[in-house]
Amino acid sequence: MTGRSFLSDRVQQLGVSPIREIFEIAAKMKDVVRLEVGEPDFDTPAYIVDACKAALDSGFTHYTSFAGIPELRKALADKLRRENGIEINPENQIVITPGGTGALYEAVQATVNPGEEVLLPSPGWPQYTSIVQLAAATPAYYPITETGGFMAARALVEPHINDKTKVLLINSPSNPTGGVIDREALEGICDLVRERDILLFSDEVYELILYEGEHVSPATLPGMAERTITINAASKTFAMTGWRIGYAAGPADIITEMTKLNLYTNTHPNSFAQLACVEGYNNQQQDVLDEMVSSYQQRRDFMVKNLNELPGVRCPNPKGAFYLFPNIEGTGLSSLEFAKTLLEKGGVSTVPGSGFGPGGEGYLRLCFAQSMDELEKAVDRMAKVTGELKG
Ligand code: PLP
């Protein structure tokens, strides 16, 4: 032991994600229904796994271009045109990153100076805050509310923009709420972004897990292509969270700098995972994706119905993603107290809403990408715990 701490101030300021915190406790307990982690419960589709095996067999195990292999950049440029209506040059307007997380990290590092503000949704994915702090920048928050359908809107964002604001981040469908931003609200947000001359990050990792409404990419709206970075990943779409393939598409000057960051942090994402993703995007098997979404939808409907029957709980219907964000104020407990009670007394692990920023207090996040057996067990156990609370 030395008397001196060798830790940087930079890492010490970072909190631990509440999702990981609950994950660690739950992992050590027996007989827990795990609803805390945001993971698809499907396996990666076989046609993508086969493409990966073929890549390995063919010796595709070496360094690639820092921006990611040209075949994948081309496949994604085609996907962005076909599915999102976004036109990009695969040569210099897209970078392949280690998951959506890597894309967000690089986007912030490439554009935000120390002291500048990045405006984030609250409640929102907790990693955004730490990623902004790692750039010595300041996270600021705009509210998304249950009464507003957990949808970002100009009126909610505008009061929080000031001279230091560099970037506005939107996430639709949203983690943790499942809220989806409709076209009209998105147009209002984009007007604001142009008027205030700021940059927009659009986190679209859940774009295809949509039950109601439409997904609109802001980069397609007038005057937005030059000030939008579209962030996405194979992780949720293809149940590929462990493969760590994501991407960012946007203006060439920003993407060029992000490519440099790829080089200095991870060189490039895994070569054979990239090649497998070429197959994933080029030969996207719509029936496989449709089956996943309809199975999520069934589970959503089951959970929303049952949670709304619990005393003290009110559960809105999420329009996308695979999370429920029930209001639990009626239980009389804080979100942390309620999550701990559910875990300790009921053996159901969830994440307290307070872990998603100040706007999350009074709520709980549950991921319903679990088997129906587990979900039925969760509902029974939650009924027992909430029944005892009231009694
Ligand atoms: N953005 C949101 C809103 C997420 O929920 C997640 C993962 O949970 C990510 C980005 C990052 O995904 P990836 O696993 O591709 O890094």
Short mmCIF file of C-alpha atoms and ligand atoms in Angstrom, two decimals:
data_model
loop_
_atom_site.label_atom_id
_atom_site.label_comp_id
_atom_site.label_asym_id
_atom_site.label_seq_id
_atom_site.Cartn_x
_atom_site.Cartn_y
_atom_site.Cartn_z
CA MET A 1 0.00 0.00 0.00
CA THR A 2 1.27 3.44 -0.83
CA GLY A 3 -0.18 6.54 0.80
CA ARG A 4 -0.85 8.06 -2.58
CA SER A 5 -3.93 7.50 -4.73
CA PHE A 6 -3.02 6.76 -8.31
CA LEU A 7 -6.58 7.25 -9.56
CA SER A 8 -7.38 10.13 -11.88
CA ASP A 9 -9.95 12.74 -10.89
CA ARG A 10 -11.61 11.92 -14.20
CA VAL A 11 -12.50 8.34 -13.30
CA GLN A 12 -13.29 9.10 -9.70
CA GLN A 13 -16.07 11.53 -10.61
CA LEU A 14 -17.92 8.76 -12.52
CA GLY A 15 -20.80 7.03 -10.79
CA VAL A 16 -21.52 3.34 -11.25
CA SER A 17 -24.59 2.73 -13.40
CA PRO A 18 -27.50 1.77 -11.11
CA ILE A 19 -28.31 -0.95 -13.62
CA ARG A 20 -24.92 -2.58 -13.03
CA GLU A 21 -25.26 -2.07 -9.27
CA ILE A 22 -28.55 -4.01 -9.12
CA PHE A 23 -27.12 -6.54 -11.61
CA GLU A 24 -24.21 -7.30 -9.26
CA ILE A 25 -26.49 -7.79 -6.21
CA ALA A 26 -29.02 -9.90 -8.15
CA ALA A 27 -26.28 -12.06 -9.68
CA LYS A 28 -25.23 -13.21 -6.19
CA MET A 29 -28.80 -14.10 -5.10
CA LYS A 30 -30.66 -17.35 -5.77
CA ASP A 31 -34.01 -17.59 -7.56
CA VAL A 32 -34.27 -14.04 -8.84
CA VAL A 33 -36.41 -13.01 -11.81
CA ARG A 34 -34.02 -10.74 -13.69
CA LEU A 35 -35.80 -7.74 -15.18
CA GLU A 36 -33.03 -5.19 -14.65
CA VAL A 37 -30.80 -5.59 -17.69
CA GLY A 38 -31.77 -4.36 -21.17
CA GLU A 39 -31.00 -7.48 -23.18
CA PRO A 40 -32.99 -9.20 -25.90
CA ASP A 41 -33.62 -12.79 -24.78
CA PHE A 42 -33.29 -14.12 -28.35
CA ASP A 43 -30.13 -15.62 -29.76
CA THR A 44 -28.43 -13.78 -32.61
CA PRO A 45 -30.15 -15.00 -35.82
CA ALA A 46 -28.46 -18.10 -37.29
CA TYR A 47 -27.68 -16.47 -40.67
CA ILE A 48 -25.50 -13.90 -38.91
CA VAL A 49 -23.76 -16.49 -36.72
CA ASP A 50 -23.07 -18.57 -39.84
CA ALA A 51 -21.55 -15.54 -41.57
CA CYS A 52 -19.29 -15.03 -38.57
CA LYS A 53 -18.14 -18.66 -38.64
CA ALA A 54 -17.43 -18.36 -42.36
CA ALA A 55 -15.42 -15.15 -41.71
CA LEU A 56 -13.31 -16.97 -39.12
CA ASP A 57 -12.81 -19.99 -41.37
CA SER A 58 -11.67 -17.74 -44.18
CA GLY A 59 -9.04 -16.16 -41.93
CA PHE A 60 -10.73 -12.77 -41.64
CA THR A 61 -8.96 -12.21 -38.33
CA HIS A 62 -6.66 -9.27 -38.98
CA TYR A 63 -6.68 -5.49 -38.64
CA THR A 64 -9.25 -3.65 -40.73
CA SER A 65 -9.67 -0.04 -41.80
CA PHE A 66 -9.96 2.20 -38.70
CA ALA A 67 -13.34 3.43 -39.88
CA GLY A 68 -14.56 -0.16 -40.21
CA ILE A 69 -14.55 -2.45 -43.25
CA PRO A 70 -15.72 -0.79 -46.49
CA GLU A 71 -18.29 -3.59 -47.07
CA LEU A 72 -20.04 -2.80 -43.78
CA ARG A 73 -19.92 0.96 -44.33
CA LYS A 74 -21.52 0.38 -47.74
CA ALA A 75 -24.15 -2.03 -46.29
CA LEU A 76 -25.03 0.58 -43.68
CA ALA A 77 -25.18 3.44 -46.19
CA ASP A 78 -27.66 1.27 -48.15
CA LYS A 79 -29.62 0.50 -44.97
CA LEU A 80 -29.76 4.18 -43.99
CA ARG A 81 -31.06 5.11 -47.46
CA ARG A 82 -33.54 2.21 -47.64
CA GLU A 83 -34.96 2.29 -44.11
CA ASN A 84 -34.33 5.79 -42.81
CA GLY A 85 -34.17 7.96 -45.93
CA ILE A 86 -30.70 9.22 -44.92
CA GLU A 87 -28.16 9.78 -47.72
CA ILE A 88 -24.49 9.43 -46.74
CA ASN A 89 -21.19 8.79 -48.45
CA PRO A 90 -19.84 5.48 -47.06
CA GLU A 91 -16.28 6.73 -47.67
CA ASN A 92 -16.28 9.47 -45.05
CA GLN A 93 -19.69 9.85 -43.41
CA ILE A 94 -19.88 6.70 -41.34
CA VAL A 95 -17.67 5.09 -38.70
CA ILE A 96 -18.11 1.60 -37.25
CA THR A 97 -17.72 1.66 -33.48
CA PRO A 98 -17.70 -0.71 -30.51
CA GLY A 99 -21.48 -0.69 -30.01
CA GLY A 100 -23.73 2.33 -29.77
CA THR A 101 -21.82 3.21 -26.59
CA GLY A 102 -18.59 3.62 -28.57
CA ALA A 103 -20.38 5.81 -31.11
CA LEU A 104 -21.74 8.07 -28.36
CA TYR A 105 -18.37 8.31 -26.64
CA GLU A 106 -16.60 9.26 -29.85
CA ALA A 107 -19.32 11.70 -30.92
CA VAL A 108 -19.01 13.60 -27.63
CA GLN A 109 -15.20 13.53 -27.65
CA ALA A 110 -15.09 14.79 -31.23
CA THR A 111 -17.45 17.74 -30.76
CA VAL A 112 -17.69 18.95 -27.16
CA ASN A 113 -15.12 21.12 -25.36
CA PRO A 114 -14.58 21.19 -21.59
CA GLY A 115 -17.24 23.35 -19.94
CA GLU A 116 -19.73 23.08 -22.80
CA GLU A 117 -23.13 21.52 -22.14
CA VAL A 118 -24.79 18.47 -23.61
CA LEU A 119 -28.54 18.47 -23.08
CA LEU A 120 -29.85 15.01 -22.17
CA PRO A 121 -33.32 13.56 -21.57
CA SER A 122 -34.39 12.95 -17.97
CA PRO A 123 -35.28 10.20 -17.37
CA GLY A 124 -32.64 8.88 -19.75
CA TRP A 125 -30.00 6.22 -20.20
CA PRO A 126 -27.48 6.80 -17.35
CA GLN A 127 -24.39 6.21 -19.48
CA TYR A 128 -25.01 9.51 -21.33
CA THR A 129 -24.08 11.46 -18.20
CA SER A 130 -20.76 9.66 -17.67
CA ILE A 131 -19.84 9.86 -21.34
CA VAL A 132 -20.33 13.65 -21.21
CA GLN A 133 -18.35 13.92 -17.95
CA LEU A 134 -15.46 12.00 -19.54
CA ALA A 135 -15.11 14.89 -21.99
CA ALA A 136 -14.93 17.35 -19.02
CA ALA A 137 -18.19 18.73 -20.38
CA THR A 138 -21.36 19.37 -18.38
CA PRO A 139 -24.45 17.18 -18.59
CA ALA A 140 -27.68 19.22 -18.49
CA TYR A 141 -31.19 17.78 -18.59
CA TYR A 142 -34.59 18.40 -20.15
CA PRO A 143 -37.63 16.58 -18.76
CA ILE A 144 -39.67 13.99 -20.58
CA THR A 145 -42.90 13.36 -18.74
CA GLU A 146 -45.54 10.68 -18.37
CA THR A 147 -48.29 13.16 -19.24
CA GLY A 148 -46.43 14.07 -22.44
CA GLY A 149 -46.15 10.39 -23.41
CA PHE A 150 -42.47 10.46 -22.38
CA MET A 151 -41.80 12.26 -25.64
CA ALA A 152 -39.19 15.01 -26.12
CA ALA A 153 -40.74 18.22 -27.43
CA ARG A 154 -39.60 21.74 -28.22
CA ALA A 155 -41.37 23.26 -25.20
CA LEU A 156 -39.58 20.86 -22.86
CA VAL A 157 -36.14 21.37 -24.36
CA GLU A 158 -36.11 25.13 -25.09
CA PRO A 159 -35.92 26.46 -21.50
CA HIS A 160 -32.73 24.45 -20.95
CA ILE A 161 -30.74 25.77 -23.91
CA ASN A 162 -28.17 28.46 -23.09
CA ASP A 163 -24.95 29.89 -24.53
CA LYS A 164 -22.95 26.89 -23.36
CA THR A 165 -25.23 24.31 -25.01
CA LYS A 166 -23.36 22.51 -27.78
CA VAL A 167 -25.42 19.37 -28.32
CA LEU A 168 -28.97 18.20 -27.82
CA LEU A 169 -29.39 14.44 -27.50
CA ILE A 170 -32.67 12.69 -28.28
CA ASN A 171 -33.44 8.99 -27.89
CA SER A 172 -36.47 7.49 -29.61
CA PRO A 173 -37.72 4.91 -28.81
CA SER A 174 -36.51 5.74 -25.34
CA ASN A 175 -34.68 3.79 -22.73
CA PRO A 176 -36.03 3.72 -20.00
CA THR A 177 -39.56 4.85 -20.88
CA GLY A 178 -40.40 3.31 -24.27
CA GLY A 179 -41.62 6.76 -25.39
CA VAL A 180 -41.50 7.53 -29.13
CA ILE A 181 -41.10 11.04 -30.56
CA ASP A 182 -43.72 11.68 -33.25
CA ARG A 183 -43.01 13.56 -36.48
CA GLU A 184 -44.61 16.82 -35.38
CA ALA A 185 -42.66 16.95 -32.11
CA LEU A 186 -39.47 16.05 -33.96
CA GLU A 187 -40.01 18.88 -36.45
CA GLY A 188 -40.38 21.32 -33.54
CA ILE A 189 -37.18 20.02 -31.94
CA CYS A 190 -35.27 20.30 -35.22
CA ASP A 191 -36.50 23.88 -35.78
CA LEU A 192 -35.09 24.72 -32.37
CA VAL A 193 -31.76 23.00 -33.08
CA ARG A 194 -31.36 25.04 -36.28
CA GLU A 195 -32.47 28.32 -34.68
CA ARG A 196 -30.05 27.92 -31.78
CA ASP A 197 -27.29 26.63 -34.05
CA ILE A 198 -26.52 23.50 -32.04
CA LEU A 199 -25.75 19.92 -32.93
CA LEU A 200 -28.19 17.00 -32.58
CA PHE A 201 -27.28 13.47 -31.53
CA SER A 202 -30.04 11.01 -32.38
CA ASP A 203 -29.73 7.70 -30.51
CA GLU A 204 -31.80 5.28 -32.58
CA VAL A 205 -30.67 1.92 -31.16
CA TYR A 206 -34.29 0.81 -30.57
CA GLU A 207 -35.67 2.08 -33.91
CA LEU A 208 -36.96 -1.31 -35.09
CA ILE A 209 -38.49 -2.34 -31.78
CA LEU A 210 -41.61 -0.31 -32.34
CA TYR A 211 -45.24 -1.24 -31.54
CA GLU A 212 -47.07 2.00 -32.33
CA GLY A 213 -46.34 5.09 -34.40
CA GLU A 214 -43.45 5.58 -36.83
CA HIS A 215 -39.72 6.03 -36.41
CA VAL A 216 -38.50 9.25 -38.02
CA SER A 217 -34.77 9.97 -38.29
CA PRO A 218 -34.12 13.68 -37.76
CA ALA A 219 -31.25 13.66 -40.29
CA THR A 220 -33.95 13.45 -42.99
CA LEU A 221 -35.63 16.73 -41.99
CA PRO A 222 -34.75 19.97 -43.83
CA GLY A 223 -31.35 21.43 -42.94
CA MET A 224 -30.62 18.68 -40.41
CA ALA A 225 -28.18 16.39 -42.25
CA GLU A 226 -25.32 18.84 -41.63
CA ARG A 227 -25.99 19.05 -37.91
CA THR A 228 -27.12 15.56 -36.92
CA ILE A 229 -25.15 12.51 -35.86
CA THR A 230 -27.25 9.38 -36.16
CA ILE A 231 -26.19 6.74 -33.67
CA ASN A 232 -27.23 3.13 -33.95
CA ALA A 233 -26.03 -0.43 -33.37
CA ALA A 234 -26.61 -4.06 -34.27
CA SER A 235 -26.98 -4.78 -30.54
CA LYS A 236 -30.74 -4.55 -30.00
CA THR A 237 -31.96 -4.96 -33.59
CA PHE A 238 -30.28 -8.31 -34.17
CA ALA A 239 -29.94 -9.43 -30.52
CA MET A 240 -26.18 -8.91 -30.81
CA THR A 241 -25.35 -7.09 -27.59
CA GLY A 242 -22.19 -9.11 -27.00
CA TRP A 243 -20.77 -8.56 -30.49
CA ARG A 244 -20.11 -4.86 -29.89
CA ILE A 245 -20.91 -3.42 -33.31
CA GLY A 246 -22.40 0.06 -33.60
CA TYR A 247 -22.02 3.04 -35.88
CA ALA A 248 -22.35 6.78 -36.24
CA ALA A 249 -23.32 8.58 -39.45
CA GLY A 250 -23.14 12.30 -40.03
CA PRO A 251 -21.14 15.24 -41.40
CA ALA A 252 -17.77 14.19 -42.89
CA ASP A 253 -15.64 16.52 -40.75
CA ILE A 254 -17.04 15.08 -37.51
CA ILE A 255 -16.91 11.46 -38.69
CA THR A 256 -13.27 11.92 -39.76
CA GLU A 257 -12.36 13.00 -36.24
CA MET A 258 -14.37 10.14 -34.73
CA THR A 259 -12.43 7.72 -36.92
CA LYS A 260 -9.24 9.09 -35.38
CA LEU A 261 -10.71 8.38 -31.95
CA ASN A 262 -11.49 4.82 -33.04
CA LEU A 263 -7.79 4.45 -33.80
CA TYR A 264 -6.65 5.73 -30.41
CA THR A 265 -9.15 3.87 -28.25
CA ASN A 266 -9.80 0.48 -29.84
CA THR A 267 -8.22 0.65 -33.35
CA HIS A 268 -11.49 -0.67 -34.84
CA PRO A 269 -14.22 -3.10 -33.79
CA ASN A 270 -13.68 -6.84 -34.15
CA SER A 271 -13.03 -7.84 -37.78
CA PHE A 272 -15.19 -10.99 -38.06
CA ALA A 273 -18.10 -9.42 -36.17
CA GLN A 274 -18.03 -6.61 -38.74
CA LEU A 275 -18.13 -9.07 -41.62
CA ALA A 276 -21.04 -10.97 -40.04
CA CYS A 277 -22.93 -7.68 -39.77
CA VAL A 278 -22.57 -7.12 -43.53
CA GLU A 279 -24.72 -10.22 -43.91
CA GLY A 280 -27.02 -9.03 -41.12
CA TYR A 281 -27.83 -5.74 -42.85
CA ASN A 282 -27.63 -6.79 -46.52
CA ASN A 283 -29.84 -9.83 -46.14
CA GLN A 284 -31.98 -8.60 -43.28
CA GLN A 285 -34.52 -11.34 -42.68
CA GLN A 286 -37.66 -9.36 -42.04
CA ASP A 287 -39.61 -12.39 -40.83
CA VAL A 288 -37.03 -12.99 -38.08
CA LEU A 289 -37.26 -9.35 -36.95
CA ASP A 290 -41.06 -9.30 -37.18
CA GLU A 291 -41.23 -12.41 -35.03
CA MET A 292 -39.03 -10.78 -32.38
CA VAL A 293 -41.12 -7.61 -32.30
CA SER A 294 -44.44 -9.43 -32.17
CA SER A 295 -43.16 -11.61 -29.34
CA TYR A 296 -42.02 -8.49 -27.43
CA GLN A 297 -45.43 -6.94 -28.05
CA GLN A 298 -47.27 -9.92 -26.56
CA ARG A 299 -45.09 -9.73 -23.49
CA ARG A 300 -45.57 -5.96 -23.24
CA ASP A 301 -49.35 -6.36 -23.33
CA PHE A 302 -49.27 -9.07 -20.67
CA MET A 303 -47.06 -7.03 -18.35
CA VAL A 304 -48.89 -3.69 -18.78
CA LYS A 305 -52.23 -5.34 -18.03
CA ASN A 306 -50.93 -7.13 -14.95
CA LEU A 307 -48.88 -4.25 -13.54
CA ASN A 308 -51.90 -1.95 -13.79
CA GLU A 309 -53.73 -4.34 -11.46
CA LEU A 310 -51.14 -3.93 -8.69
CA PRO A 311 -52.07 -1.56 -5.86
CA GLY A 312 -50.16 1.74 -6.05
CA VAL A 313 -48.83 1.05 -9.54
CA ARG A 314 -49.79 2.78 -12.82
CA CYS A 315 -48.11 1.47 -15.95
CA PRO A 316 -48.25 3.41 -19.24
CA ASN A 317 -48.08 1.49 -22.50
CA PRO A 318 -44.60 1.83 -24.04
CA LYS A 319 -44.69 2.46 -27.80
CA GLY A 320 -41.24 1.05 -28.44
CA ALA A 321 -38.12 -0.65 -26.96
CA PHE A 322 -38.59 -3.43 -24.39
CA TYR A 323 -38.97 -1.54 -21.14
CA LEU A 324 -41.86 -0.70 -18.85
CA PHE A 325 -41.65 2.45 -16.77
CA PRO A 326 -44.47 2.14 -14.24
CA ASN A 327 -45.30 4.94 -11.83
CA ILE A 328 -45.00 3.55 -8.29
CA GLU A 329 -45.70 6.69 -6.25
CA GLY A 330 -48.93 5.14 -4.98
CA THR A 331 -46.93 2.55 -3.03
CA GLY A 332 -45.66 5.32 -0.73
CA LEU A 333 -42.06 4.18 -1.27
CA SER A 334 -39.22 5.88 -3.10
CA SER A 335 -38.11 4.14 -6.27
CA LEU A 336 -34.97 2.83 -4.56
CA GLU A 337 -36.93 1.55 -1.56
CA PHE A 338 -39.44 -0.14 -3.83
CA ALA A 339 -36.78 -1.74 -6.06
CA LYS A 340 -34.91 -3.03 -2.99
CA THR A 341 -38.13 -4.39 -1.42
CA LEU A 342 -39.00 -6.18 -4.66
CA LEU A 343 -35.55 -7.71 -4.82
CA GLU A 344 -35.20 -8.68 -1.18
CA LYS A 345 -38.78 -9.78 -0.42
CA GLY A 346 -39.99 -10.82 -3.84
CA GLY A 347 -36.85 -11.95 -5.69
CA VAL A 348 -37.56 -9.65 -8.65
CA SER A 349 -34.76 -7.37 -9.81
CA THR A 350 -35.68 -4.04 -11.41
CA VAL A 351 -33.98 -0.65 -11.62
CA PRO A 352 -35.16 2.31 -9.51
CA GLY A 353 -36.26 5.21 -11.71
CA SER A 354 -33.97 7.56 -9.76
CA GLY A 355 -31.06 5.85 -11.53
CA PHE A 356 -32.20 7.50 -14.78
CA GLY A 357 -31.86 11.07 -13.53
CA PRO A 358 -34.05 13.32 -11.40
CA GLY A 359 -37.02 12.84 -13.75
CA GLY A 360 -37.05 9.11 -12.96
CA GLU A 361 -37.99 9.31 -9.27
CA GLY A 362 -41.39 7.74 -8.62
CA TYR A 363 -40.87 5.15 -11.37
CA LEU A 364 -39.29 1.75 -11.86
CA ARG A 365 -37.74 0.28 -14.99
CA LEU A 366 -38.43 -3.31 -15.94
CA CYS A 367 -37.14 -5.03 -19.05
CA PHE A 368 -39.76 -7.43 -20.41
CA ALA A 369 -37.45 -9.24 -22.84
CA GLN A 370 -37.72 -12.36 -20.67
CA SER A 371 -39.57 -15.65 -21.12
CA MET A 372 -43.33 -15.69 -20.39
CA ASP A 373 -42.66 -18.13 -17.51
CA GLU A 374 -40.33 -15.63 -15.88
CA LEU A 375 -42.72 -12.74 -16.50
CA GLU A 376 -45.62 -14.67 -14.96
CA LYS A 377 -43.46 -15.43 -11.96
CA ALA A 378 -42.48 -11.74 -11.71
CA VAL A 379 -46.10 -10.60 -11.77
CA ASP A 380 -47.13 -13.10 -9.06
CA ARG A 381 -44.25 -12.05 -6.86
CA MET A 382 -44.91 -8.34 -7.39
CA ALA A 383 -48.58 -8.86 -6.51
CA LYS A 384 -47.55 -10.51 -3.26
CA VAL A 385 -45.07 -7.76 -2.33
CA THR A 386 -47.41 -4.87 -3.20
CA GLY A 387 -50.27 -6.64 -1.39
CA GLU A 388 -48.18 -6.84 1.78
CA LEU A 389 -47.15 -3.18 1.46
CA LYS A 390 -50.76 -2.10 1.49
CA GLY A 391 -51.70 -4.47 4.27
N1 PLP B 1 -28.39 3.81 -26.27
C1 PLP B 1 -29.34 3.34 -25.46
C2 PLP B 1 -30.54 4.18 -25.22
C3 PLP B 1 -29.21 2.09 -24.84
O1 PLP B 1 -30.18 1.64 -24.05
C4 PLP B 1 -28.05 1.33 -25.09
C5 PLP B 1 -27.85 0.04 -24.42
O2 PLP B 1 -28.53 -0.35 -23.51
C6 PLP B 1 -27.08 1.85 -25.96
C7 PLP B 1 -27.29 3.10 -26.52
C8 PLP B 1 -25.80 1.15 -26.24
O3 PLP B 1 -25.92 -0.02 -26.88
P1 PLP B 1 -24.65 -0.90 -27.25
O4 PLP B 1 -24.81 -2.17 -26.50
O5 PLP B 1 -24.73 -1.06 -28.73
O6 PLP B 1 -23.42 -0.16 -26.84
#
